[in-house]
mmCIF file of C-alpha atoms and ligand atoms in Angstrom:
data_model
loop_
_atom_site.group_PDB
_atom_site.id
_atom_site.type_symbol
_atom_site.label_atom_id
_atom_site.label_comp_id
_atom_site.label_asym_id
_atom_site.label_seq_id
_atom_site.Cartn_x
_atom_site.Cartn_y
_atom_site.Cartn_z
ATOM 1 C CA MET A 195 0.000 0.000 0.000
ATOM 2 C CA GLY A 196 1.529 3.311 -1.108
ATOM 3 C CA ILE A 197 0.659 7.007 -1.418
ATOM 4 C CA LYS A 198 -0.314 6.497 -5.078
ATOM 5 C CA GLN A 199 -3.108 4.065 -4.148
ATOM 6 C CA VAL A 200 -4.467 6.580 -1.653
ATOM 7 C CA ALA A 201 -4.418 9.321 -4.320
ATOM 8 C CA ASP A 202 -6.172 7.081 -6.885
ATOM 9 C CA TYR A 203 -8.829 6.020 -4.322
ATOM 10 C CA ALA A 204 -9.462 9.615 -3.225
ATOM 11 C CA GLY A 205 -9.356 10.914 -6.803
ATOM 12 C CA VAL A 206 -6.665 13.515 -6.033
ATOM 13 C CA SER A 207 -2.997 14.022 -6.933
ATOM 14 C CA ILE A 208 -0.109 12.488 -4.968
ATOM 15 C CA ALA A 209 0.986 16.034 -4.106
ATOM 16 C CA THR A 210 -2.434 16.690 -2.511
ATOM 17 C CA VAL A 211 -2.182 13.513 -0.435
ATOM 18 C CA SER A 212 1.327 14.579 0.640
ATOM 19 C CA ARG A 213 0.056 18.037 1.635
ATOM 20 C CA VAL A 214 -2.773 16.542 3.694
ATOM 21 C CA LEU A 215 -0.413 14.094 5.442
ATOM 22 C CA ASN A 216 2.041 16.959 6.142
ATOM 23 C CA LYS A 217 -0.896 19.031 7.463
ATOM 24 C CA SER A 218 -0.246 21.748 4.863
ATOM 25 C CA ALA A 219 -2.703 24.680 4.906
ATOM 26 C CA ASN A 220 -3.349 25.026 1.194
ATOM 27 C CA VAL A 221 -5.723 22.056 0.684
ATOM 28 C CA SER A 222 -9.531 22.416 0.302
ATOM 29 C CA GLU A 223 -11.668 20.829 3.021
ATOM 30 C CA VAL A 224 -13.421 18.620 0.448
ATOM 31 C CA LYS A 225 -10.113 17.185 -0.763
ATOM 32 C CA ARG A 226 -8.744 16.887 2.771
ATOM 33 C CA LYS A 227 -11.811 14.812 3.777
ATOM 34 C CA LYS A 228 -11.503 12.581 0.685
ATOM 35 C CA VAL A 229 -7.842 11.890 1.479
ATOM 36 C CA LEU A 230 -8.428 11.178 5.177
ATOM 37 C CA ASP A 231 -11.347 8.833 4.310
ATOM 38 C CA ALA A 232 -9.137 7.020 1.803
ATOM 39 C CA VAL A 233 -6.308 6.699 4.349
ATOM 40 C CA LYS A 234 -8.757 5.249 6.881
ATOM 41 C CA THR A 235 -10.487 2.922 4.422
ATOM 42 C CA LEU A 236 -7.240 1.597 2.963
ATOM 43 C CA GLY A 237 -5.437 1.499 6.333
ATOM 44 C CA TYR A 238 -2.545 3.473 4.844
ATOM 45 C CA ARG A 239 0.482 4.312 7.086
ATOM 46 C CA PRO A 240 2.889 6.909 5.627
ATOM 47 C CA ASN A 241 6.331 5.415 5.209
ATOM 48 C CA ASP A 242 7.903 7.076 8.233
ATOM 49 C CA LEU A 243 11.187 5.321 7.525
ATOM 50 C CA ALA A 244 11.430 6.926 4.070
ATOM 51 C CA ARG A 245 10.403 10.295 5.479
ATOM 52 C CA GLY A 246 12.882 9.874 8.306
ATOM 53 C CA LEU A 247 15.667 8.927 5.925
ATOM 54 C CA ARG A 248 14.950 11.947 3.752
ATOM 55 C CA ASN A 249 15.538 14.274 6.691
ATOM 56 C CA MET A 250 18.461 12.439 8.276
ATOM 57 C CA PRO A 251 21.911 14.040 7.929
ATOM 58 C CA THR A 252 24.299 12.124 5.669
ATOM 59 C CA SER A 253 27.521 13.351 7.343
ATOM 60 C CA THR A 254 28.763 14.432 3.925
ATOM 61 C CA ILE A 255 29.282 17.894 2.476
ATOM 62 C CA GLY A 256 30.051 19.045 -1.048
ATOM 63 C CA VAL A 257 33.141 21.073 -1.958
ATOM 64 C CA ILE A 258 33.343 22.653 -5.430
ATOM 65 C CA ILE A 259 36.551 24.350 -6.647
ATOM 66 C CA PRO A 260 37.033 26.074 -10.029
ATOM 67 C CA ASP A 261 40.577 24.953 -10.948
ATOM 68 C CA ILE A 262 42.277 21.942 -9.367
ATOM 69 C CA THR A 263 45.503 22.717 -11.288
ATOM 70 C CA ASN A 264 45.935 25.941 -9.289
ATOM 71 C CA PRO A 265 47.700 25.044 -5.987
ATOM 72 C CA PHE A 266 45.651 27.679 -4.162
ATOM 73 C CA PHE A 267 42.471 25.597 -4.246
ATOM 74 C CA PRO A 268 43.806 22.249 -2.965
ATOM 75 C CA SER A 269 45.230 24.215 -0.018
ATOM 76 C CA VAL A 270 41.709 25.494 0.700
ATOM 77 C CA ILE A 271 40.432 21.908 0.612
ATOM 78 C CA ARG A 272 43.240 20.843 2.971
ATOM 79 C CA GLY A 273 42.123 23.396 5.563
ATOM 80 C CA ALA A 274 38.454 22.479 5.259
ATOM 81 C CA GLY A 275 39.266 18.767 5.274
ATOM 82 C CA ASP A 276 41.013 18.890 8.649
ATOM 83 C CA ILE A 277 37.963 20.485 10.271
ATOM 84 C CA LEU A 278 35.515 18.114 8.572
ATOM 85 C CA HIS A 279 37.618 15.082 9.540
ATOM 86 C CA GLU A 280 37.452 16.116 13.195
ATOM 87 C CA ALA A 281 33.653 16.267 12.844
ATOM 88 C CA ASP A 282 33.522 12.821 11.134
ATOM 89 C CA ILE A 283 32.155 14.455 7.989
ATOM 90 C CA THR A 284 33.223 13.260 4.537
ATOM 91 C CA PRO A 285 33.897 15.933 1.872
ATOM 92 C CA MET A 286 32.740 15.160 -1.674
ATOM 93 C CA ILE A 287 35.127 17.209 -3.823
ATOM 94 C CA TYR A 288 34.383 18.404 -7.363
ATOM 95 C CA ASN A 289 36.453 20.466 -9.807
ATOM 96 C CA SER A 290 34.230 22.555 -12.090
ATOM 97 C CA ASP A 291 37.170 23.503 -14.336
ATOM 98 C CA GLY A 292 35.721 27.013 -14.448
ATOM 99 C CA ASN A 293 32.707 25.765 -16.407
ATOM 100 C CA ILE A 294 29.345 27.053 -15.109
ATOM 101 C CA ASP A 295 27.368 24.215 -16.752
ATOM 102 C CA ILE A 296 29.597 21.627 -15.067
ATOM 103 C CA GLU A 297 29.184 23.539 -11.805
ATOM 104 C CA ILE A 298 25.390 23.299 -12.082
ATOM 105 C CA GLU A 299 25.477 19.554 -12.812
ATOM 106 C CA GLN A 300 27.778 19.034 -9.821
ATOM 107 C CA ILE A 301 25.435 20.947 -7.516
ATOM 108 C CA LYS A 302 22.479 18.883 -8.774
ATOM 109 C CA THR A 303 24.468 15.695 -8.048
ATOM 110 C CA LEU A 304 25.276 16.904 -4.530
ATOM 111 C CA ILE A 305 21.606 17.752 -3.935
ATOM 112 C CA SER A 306 20.579 14.273 -5.110
ATOM 113 C CA LYS A 307 23.134 12.780 -2.706
ATOM 114 C CA ARG A 308 21.509 14.884 0.068
ATOM 115 C CA VAL A 309 24.783 16.392 1.283
ATOM 116 C CA ASP A 310 24.355 18.337 4.511
ATOM 117 C CA GLY A 311 25.946 21.501 3.070
ATOM 118 C CA LEU A 312 28.245 23.003 0.420
ATOM 119 C CA LEU A 313 31.588 24.820 0.484
ATOM 120 C CA PHE A 314 31.540 26.708 -2.800
ATOM 121 C CA MET A 315 34.329 28.434 -4.779
ATOM 122 C CA HIS A 316 32.414 29.393 -7.911
ATOM 123 C CA SER A 317 33.898 30.075 -11.326
ATOM 124 C CA GLU A 318 31.597 33.086 -11.783
ATOM 125 C CA GLU A 319 28.520 34.677 -10.291
ATOM 126 C CA SER A 320 25.385 33.072 -11.710
ATOM 127 C CA LYS A 321 21.641 33.508 -11.017
ATOM 128 C CA ARG A 322 21.083 29.957 -12.315
ATOM 129 C CA VAL A 323 23.397 28.610 -9.615
ATOM 130 C CA ILE A 324 21.895 30.777 -6.873
ATOM 131 C CA ASP A 325 18.348 29.714 -7.818
ATOM 132 C CA LEU A 326 19.430 26.059 -7.708
ATOM 133 C CA ILE A 327 21.111 26.445 -4.317
ATOM 134 C CA GLU A 328 18.123 28.312 -2.865
ATOM 135 C CA SER A 329 15.690 25.698 -4.210
ATOM 136 C CA ALA A 330 17.650 23.009 -2.379
ATOM 137 C CA ASN A 331 17.436 24.987 0.865
ATOM 138 C CA MET A 332 20.963 23.732 1.615
ATOM 139 C CA PRO A 333 23.502 25.459 3.926
ATOM 140 C CA VAL A 334 26.202 27.041 1.718
ATOM 141 C CA VAL A 335 29.377 28.959 2.555
ATOM 142 C CA PHE A 336 31.096 30.785 -0.311
ATOM 143 C CA LEU A 337 34.889 30.657 -0.114
ATOM 144 C CA ASP A 338 37.324 33.146 -1.632
ATOM 145 C CA ARG A 339 34.752 34.453 -4.121
ATOM 146 C CA VAL A 340 31.702 36.117 -2.580
ATOM 147 C CA GLU A 341 28.249 35.988 -4.233
ATOM 148 C CA ASP A 342 26.378 38.627 -2.212
ATOM 149 C CA GLY A 343 25.459 39.452 1.365
ATOM 150 C CA ARG A 344 22.708 36.823 1.469
ATOM 151 C CA PHE A 345 25.249 34.044 1.787
ATOM 152 C CA ALA A 346 27.943 33.356 4.364
ATOM 153 C CA SER A 347 31.423 33.747 2.950
ATOM 154 C CA VAL A 348 35.105 33.695 3.852
ATOM 155 C CA LYS A 349 37.655 35.628 1.796
ATOM 156 C CA SER A 350 41.022 37.344 2.076
ATOM 157 C CA ASP A 351 41.414 41.110 2.254
ATOM 158 C CA ASN A 352 41.887 41.335 -1.502
ATOM 159 C CA TYR A 353 41.556 45.118 -1.643
ATOM 160 C CA GLY A 354 43.964 45.677 1.259
ATOM 161 C CA GLY A 355 46.491 43.246 -0.171
ATOM 162 C CA MET A 356 46.623 44.902 -3.583
ATOM 163 C CA LYS A 357 46.791 48.362 -1.995
ATOM 164 C CA ILE A 358 49.796 47.302 0.089
ATOM 165 C CA ILE A 359 51.701 46.026 -2.924
ATOM 166 C CA MET A 360 50.923 49.160 -4.947
ATOM 167 C CA ASP A 361 52.164 51.310 -2.049
ATOM 168 C CA TYR A 362 55.295 49.169 -1.865
ATOM 169 C CA ALA A 363 55.963 49.498 -5.616
ATOM 170 C CA TYR A 364 55.501 53.260 -5.357
ATOM 171 C CA SER A 365 57.942 53.382 -2.425
ATOM 172 C CA LEU A 366 60.538 51.700 -4.670
ATOM 173 C CA GLY A 367 60.171 54.616 -7.090
ATOM 174 C CA HIS A 368 57.956 52.938 -9.709
ATOM 175 C CA ARG A 369 55.676 55.307 -11.653
ATOM 176 C CA ASP A 370 55.062 53.298 -14.854
ATOM 177 C CA TYR A 371 52.910 50.179 -14.219
ATOM 178 C CA TRP A 372 51.160 47.387 -16.018
ATOM 179 C CA TYR A 373 48.378 45.667 -14.093
ATOM 180 C CA ILE A 374 47.497 42.136 -15.240
ATOM 181 C CA GLY A 375 44.440 41.061 -13.258
ATOM 182 C CA GLY A 376 42.121 38.074 -13.040
ATOM 183 C CA GLU A 377 38.777 38.123 -14.856
ATOM 184 C CA SER A 378 36.223 40.381 -13.184
ATOM 185 C CA LYS A 379 33.587 37.626 -13.111
ATOM 186 C CA VAL A 380 34.799 36.769 -9.592
ATOM 187 C CA SER A 381 34.789 39.129 -6.633
ATOM 188 C CA SER A 382 38.436 38.475 -5.647
ATOM 189 C CA ALA A 383 39.636 39.816 -9.001
ATOM 190 C CA ARG A 384 37.243 42.791 -8.866
ATOM 191 C CA GLU A 385 38.336 43.773 -5.349
ATOM 192 C CA ARG A 386 42.024 43.688 -6.315
ATOM 193 C CA LEU A 387 41.343 45.694 -9.473
ATOM 194 C CA GLN A 388 39.404 48.284 -7.477
ATOM 195 C CA ALA A 389 42.444 48.811 -5.245
ATOM 196 C CA VAL A 390 44.543 49.549 -8.349
ATOM 197 C CA PHE A 391 41.898 51.907 -9.759
ATOM 198 C CA ASP A 392 41.782 53.793 -6.457
ATOM 199 C CA PHE A 393 45.584 53.935 -6.316
ATOM 200 C CA GLU A 394 45.668 55.449 -9.810
ATOM 201 C CA ARG A 395 42.994 57.975 -8.782
ATOM 202 C CA ASP A 396 45.079 58.980 -5.744
ATOM 203 C CA HIS A 397 48.434 59.307 -7.567
ATOM 204 C CA SER A 398 48.546 61.815 -10.430
ATOM 205 C CA ASP A 399 52.221 61.063 -11.161
ATOM 206 C CA ILE A 400 51.799 57.461 -12.333
ATOM 207 C CA SER A 401 50.761 55.630 -15.516
ATOM 208 C CA ILE A 402 48.950 52.267 -15.368
ATOM 209 C CA LYS A 403 47.981 50.091 -18.324
ATOM 210 C CA TYR A 404 45.504 47.261 -17.708
ATOM 211 C CA ALA A 405 44.852 43.757 -18.979
ATOM 212 C CA SER A 406 42.474 41.073 -17.711
ATOM 213 C CA THR A 407 43.046 37.334 -18.063
ATOM 214 C CA THR A 408 42.509 33.985 -16.374
ATOM 215 C CA PHE A 409 44.210 33.352 -13.032
ATOM 216 C CA SER A 410 46.825 31.235 -14.828
ATOM 217 C CA TYR A 411 50.452 31.033 -16.040
ATOM 218 C CA GLU A 412 49.254 31.065 -19.649
ATOM 219 C CA GLY A 413 47.179 34.131 -18.850
ATOM 220 C CA GLY A 414 50.301 35.969 -17.682
ATOM 221 C CA LEU A 415 52.224 35.057 -20.836
ATOM 222 C CA TRP A 416 49.307 36.082 -23.075
ATOM 223 C CA ALA A 417 48.599 39.391 -21.307
ATOM 224 C CA PHE A 418 52.273 40.448 -21.442
ATOM 225 C CA GLU A 419 52.371 39.979 -25.225
ATOM 226 C CA LEU A 420 49.028 41.790 -25.575
ATOM 227 C CA LEU A 421 50.247 44.825 -23.619
ATOM 228 C CA LYS A 422 53.647 44.798 -25.328
ATOM 229 C CA LYS A 423 51.929 45.251 -28.694
ATOM 230 C CA LYS A 424 50.147 48.396 -27.502
ATOM 231 C CA PHE A 425 52.369 50.051 -24.899
ATOM 232 C CA SER A 426 56.016 50.671 -23.999
ATOM 233 C CA ILE A 427 57.533 48.344 -21.391
ATOM 234 C CA PRO A 428 56.882 49.631 -17.811
ATOM 235 C CA THR A 429 59.219 49.444 -14.827
ATOM 236 C CA ILE A 430 56.920 47.072 -12.922
ATOM 237 C CA ILE A 431 54.155 44.547 -13.643
ATOM 238 C CA ILE A 432 51.594 44.093 -10.847
ATOM 239 C CA CYS A 433 49.820 40.724 -11.223
ATOM 240 C CA GLY A 434 46.459 39.549 -9.887
ATOM 241 C CA ASN A 435 47.866 36.254 -8.613
ATOM 242 C CA ASP A 436 51.117 34.273 -8.497
ATOM 243 C CA LEU A 437 50.402 32.157 -11.593
ATOM 244 C CA ILE A 438 49.905 35.271 -13.724
ATOM 245 C CA ALA A 439 53.161 36.633 -12.256
ATOM 246 C CA PHE A 440 55.080 33.464 -13.181
ATOM 247 C CA GLY A 441 53.799 33.792 -16.758
ATOM 248 C CA ALA A 442 54.742 37.473 -16.834
ATOM 249 C CA ILE A 443 58.265 36.721 -15.524
ATOM 250 C CA ASP A 444 58.829 34.112 -18.222
ATOM 251 C CA ALA A 445 57.423 36.474 -20.874
ATOM 252 C CA CYS A 446 59.960 39.076 -19.700
ATOM 253 C CA LEU A 447 62.779 36.569 -20.029
ATOM 254 C CA LYS A 448 61.600 35.622 -23.542
ATOM 255 C CA ASN A 449 61.769 39.345 -24.376
ATOM 256 C CA LYS A 450 65.327 39.639 -23.003
ATOM 257 C CA LEU A 451 64.141 41.585 -19.957
ATOM 258 C CA ARG A 452 65.933 40.673 -16.719
ATOM 259 C CA VAL A 453 63.729 40.487 -13.599
ATOM 260 C CA PRO A 454 64.140 42.637 -11.531
ATOM 261 C CA TYR A 455 67.013 44.620 -13.079
ATOM 262 C CA ASP A 456 65.097 45.620 -16.241
ATOM 263 C CA ILE A 457 61.596 45.186 -14.832
ATOM 264 C CA SER A 458 59.989 44.207 -11.511
ATOM 265 C CA VAL A 459 57.095 41.754 -11.118
ATOM 266 C CA THR A 460 54.719 41.101 -8.193
ATOM 267 C CA GLY A 461 52.100 38.413 -7.503
ATOM 268 C CA PHE A 462 49.248 37.598 -5.074
ATOM 269 C CA ASP A 463 48.739 34.334 -3.102
ATOM 270 C CA ASP A 464 52.269 33.343 -1.955
ATOM 271 C CA GLY A 465 51.752 29.706 -2.903
ATOM 272 C CA PHE A 466 54.593 27.223 -2.487
ATOM 273 C CA LEU A 467 56.287 28.143 -5.806
ATOM 274 C CA ALA A 468 56.523 31.866 -5.043
ATOM 275 C CA ALA A 469 59.581 31.447 -2.797
ATOM 276 C CA HIS A 470 61.211 29.023 -5.258
ATOM 277 C CA TYR A 471 60.656 30.785 -8.582
ATOM 278 C CA ASN A 472 63.507 32.416 -10.506
ATOM 279 C CA PRO A 473 63.656 35.057 -9.150
ATOM 280 C CA PRO A 474 61.694 34.410 -5.917
ATOM 281 C CA LEU A 475 58.457 36.386 -6.138
ATOM 282 C CA THR A 476 57.466 39.468 -4.202
ATOM 283 C CA THR A 477 53.811 38.856 -3.465
ATOM 284 C CA VAL A 478 50.875 39.122 -1.077
ATOM 285 C CA ALA A 479 50.419 36.135 1.212
ATOM 286 C CA GLN A 480 46.910 34.873 1.861
ATOM 287 C CA SER A 481 46.152 31.681 3.777
ATOM 288 C CA PRO A 482 44.019 29.297 1.727
ATOM 289 C CA TYR A 483 44.320 26.727 4.526
ATOM 290 C CA ASP A 484 42.766 29.134 7.052
ATOM 291 C CA LEU A 485 40.187 30.165 4.473
ATOM 292 C CA GLY A 486 39.075 26.535 4.071
ATOM 293 C CA ALA A 487 39.175 25.794 7.804
ATOM 294 C CA THR A 488 37.200 28.947 8.674
ATOM 295 C CA GLY A 489 34.630 28.163 5.982
ATOM 296 C CA ALA A 490 34.196 24.582 7.204
ATOM 297 C CA LYS A 491 33.684 25.748 10.810
ATOM 298 C CA LEU A 492 31.050 28.243 9.632
ATOM 299 C CA LEU A 493 29.264 25.601 7.565
ATOM 300 C CA LEU A 494 29.137 23.189 10.518
ATOM 301 C CA GLU A 495 27.527 25.954 12.608
ATOM 302 C CA PHE A 496 24.813 26.362 9.960
ATOM 303 C CA ILE A 497 24.271 22.590 9.666
ATOM 304 C CA SER A 498 23.951 22.184 13.454
ATOM 305 C CA GLY A 499 21.540 25.103 13.619
ATOM 306 C CA LYS A 500 23.869 27.048 15.916
ATOM 307 C CA ARG A 501 24.103 29.804 13.295
ATOM 308 C CA LYS A 502 21.230 31.204 11.230
ATOM 309 C CA ARG A 503 22.415 34.543 9.867
ATOM 310 C CA ALA A 504 24.869 34.970 6.984
ATOM 311 C CA VAL A 505 28.250 36.460 7.883
ATOM 312 C CA THR A 506 31.359 37.415 5.891
ATOM 313 C CA ARG A 507 34.757 36.696 7.410
ATOM 314 C CA VAL A 508 37.744 38.600 5.964
ATOM 315 C CA LEU A 509 41.147 37.034 6.620
ATOM 316 C CA PRO A 510 44.331 39.110 6.867
ATOM 317 C CA ILE A 511 47.078 39.223 4.250
ATOM 318 C CA ARG A 512 50.833 39.926 4.451
ATOM 319 C CA LEU A 513 53.314 41.590 2.080
ATOM 320 C CA ILE A 514 56.174 39.191 1.242
ATOM 321 C CA ILE A 515 59.204 40.963 -0.247
ATOM 322 C CA ARG A 516 61.572 38.843 -2.353
ATOM 323 C CA GLN A 517 63.922 39.308 -5.306
ATOM 324 C CA SER A 518 61.427 39.947 -8.140
ATOM 325 C CA THR A 519 61.248 43.645 -7.247
ATOM 326 C CA THR A 520 63.921 46.272 -6.875
ATOM 327 C CA GLN A 521 64.417 49.935 -6.024
ATOM 328 C CA LEU A 522 64.482 52.141 -9.125
HETATM 329 O O1 RIB B 663 45.185 31.813 -7.608
HETATM 330 C C1 RIB B 663 43.784 31.761 -7.691
HETATM 331 C C2 RIB B 663 43.216 33.056 -7.291
HETATM 332 O O2 RIB B 663 41.833 32.944 -7.361
HETATM 333 C C3 RIB B 663 43.621 33.356 -5.862
HETATM 334 O O3 RIB B 663 44.240 34.598 -5.790
HETATM 335 C C4 RIB B 663 42.344 33.284 -5.101
HETATM 336 O O4 RIB B 663 42.155 34.410 -4.271
HETATM 337 C C5 RIB B 663 41.273 33.139 -6.124
HETATM 338 O O5 RIB B 663 40.461 34.252 -6.184
#
């Protein structure tokens, strides 16, 4: 005996039977009476086990990152993983490869697996994704890239970090800049770019030329050649992340420019390679491990019901001075 037999007997839809059994308000009295009579006549007992299972936690959470080849993101997972392991929760990790359609399919899969929550580093802001997440009524914490104030998020002080490195470059005597930033479809790239815009507004004695690319080594190579075609070579290249900086450094070398003697280069992240590149990279250190750990702790508070309201945590950054920059 199932809910479909009750619906057929009462001459109503399965959804109506479900609403009556869940004591929902929006059912007419006539239909409610038909359903209750059918339940009584057929001796139907709702499958409490199935209902119970549907609402039981699974002790799993989803983690979606946009680019598993970028060492920043596995470090985020490492931080989250340590917290989740302590809580006996299994992370289900997906790489969207920066593809929004893949991201949506992965979220649908996680919803079907009834994960208890989602740690989300999106590849771009998307109403389609937000609608899907809201329809699932699932706890979500955005990491590194913020969607909007409705959702809890953890990020680094992107604006402050880029301001510090611009101030440092200026203190070295640089007045002629290129800025090669990440694509503005993510908030971390936009916040860093805004710091450069504001710096340019506040310093009338400098020149800055801009390019936007992917947060990647290839992006740095490509953007250097693009700017070289249009503008004279500057004294410093400020990059939106370390991978772009590594590409820019190698583009300089291909163009017979010695770093830092002919041109300085800076990055943002301070991943493992930054200290070991040739030359070691001046950059802004953020802590992806802490970002992941803080996000996981927040998500567990939402899942347990201890926290209800969205909050944004901003983690500090540090300027790391190495040999890829020099005094003019
Ligand atoms: O390196 C990847 C970049 O994308 C990092 O700077 C991180 O902040 C993310 O936004």
